[in-house]
Amino acid sequence: MDAHEDTPRIQVLSVSDTGRRRRWSDDEKIRIVEESFGDGVTVAEVARRHEVSRSQLYDWRYRHKNGLLGSGPQFLRVMKIEDASDGSDTAPAPQAPVMTIDLGPRCRVAIPSGFDMEAAAQLLNGLMVRS
């Protein structure tokens, strides 16, 4: 009699599905990031609870802090400011009321009066991140 006669010929192996990529919505990312800023919690605890790596959570926190998380693609219109020949850095007078923000000798942002101020804030945050 064979010693392996009592063992089943087919064995079922259970495989857990841990190697797949997960997709997090922007709302979920923001909720997890805000949870990580809570009092008495650590980034490691929150990352372990939501099964994300700490480095991924730190990346989400950085992007959230700089307004890059959940805002979609950002496009910035950049125009070169020509040096004035007479040494003055005055621009031609605009036709409509405009708020002008000087961010340095070579960077100036002009926001028209009817422009969405929330979009202007995102634009300025985008400029600050890139500098």
PDB file of N, CA and C in Angstrom, residues 1 43 62 121:
ATOM      1  N   MET A   1       0.824  -1.174   0.000  1.00  0.00           N
ATOM      2  CA  MET A   1       0.000   0.000   0.000  1.00  0.00           C
ATOM      3  C   MET A   1       0.876   1.249   0.000  1.00  0.00           C
ATOM      4  N   VAL A  43       1.721  59.430  11.481  1.00  0.00           N
ATOM      5  CA  VAL A  43       1.561  59.105  10.062  1.00  0.00           C
ATOM      6  C   VAL A  43       1.597  57.591   9.878  1.00  0.00           C
ATOM      7  N   TYR A  62       2.137  66.498   1.308  1.00  0.00           N
ATOM      8  CA  TYR A  62       2.864  67.578   0.632  1.00  0.00           C
ATOM      9  C   TYR A  62       1.998  68.195  -0.461  1.00  0.00           C
ATOM     10  N   ALA A 121      -6.123  82.478  -6.365  1.00  0.00           N
ATOM     11  CA  ALA A 121      -5.364  81.943  -5.230  1.00  0.00           C
ATOM     12  C   ALA A 121      -4.644  80.661  -5.628  1.00  0.00           C
TER      13      ALA A 121
END
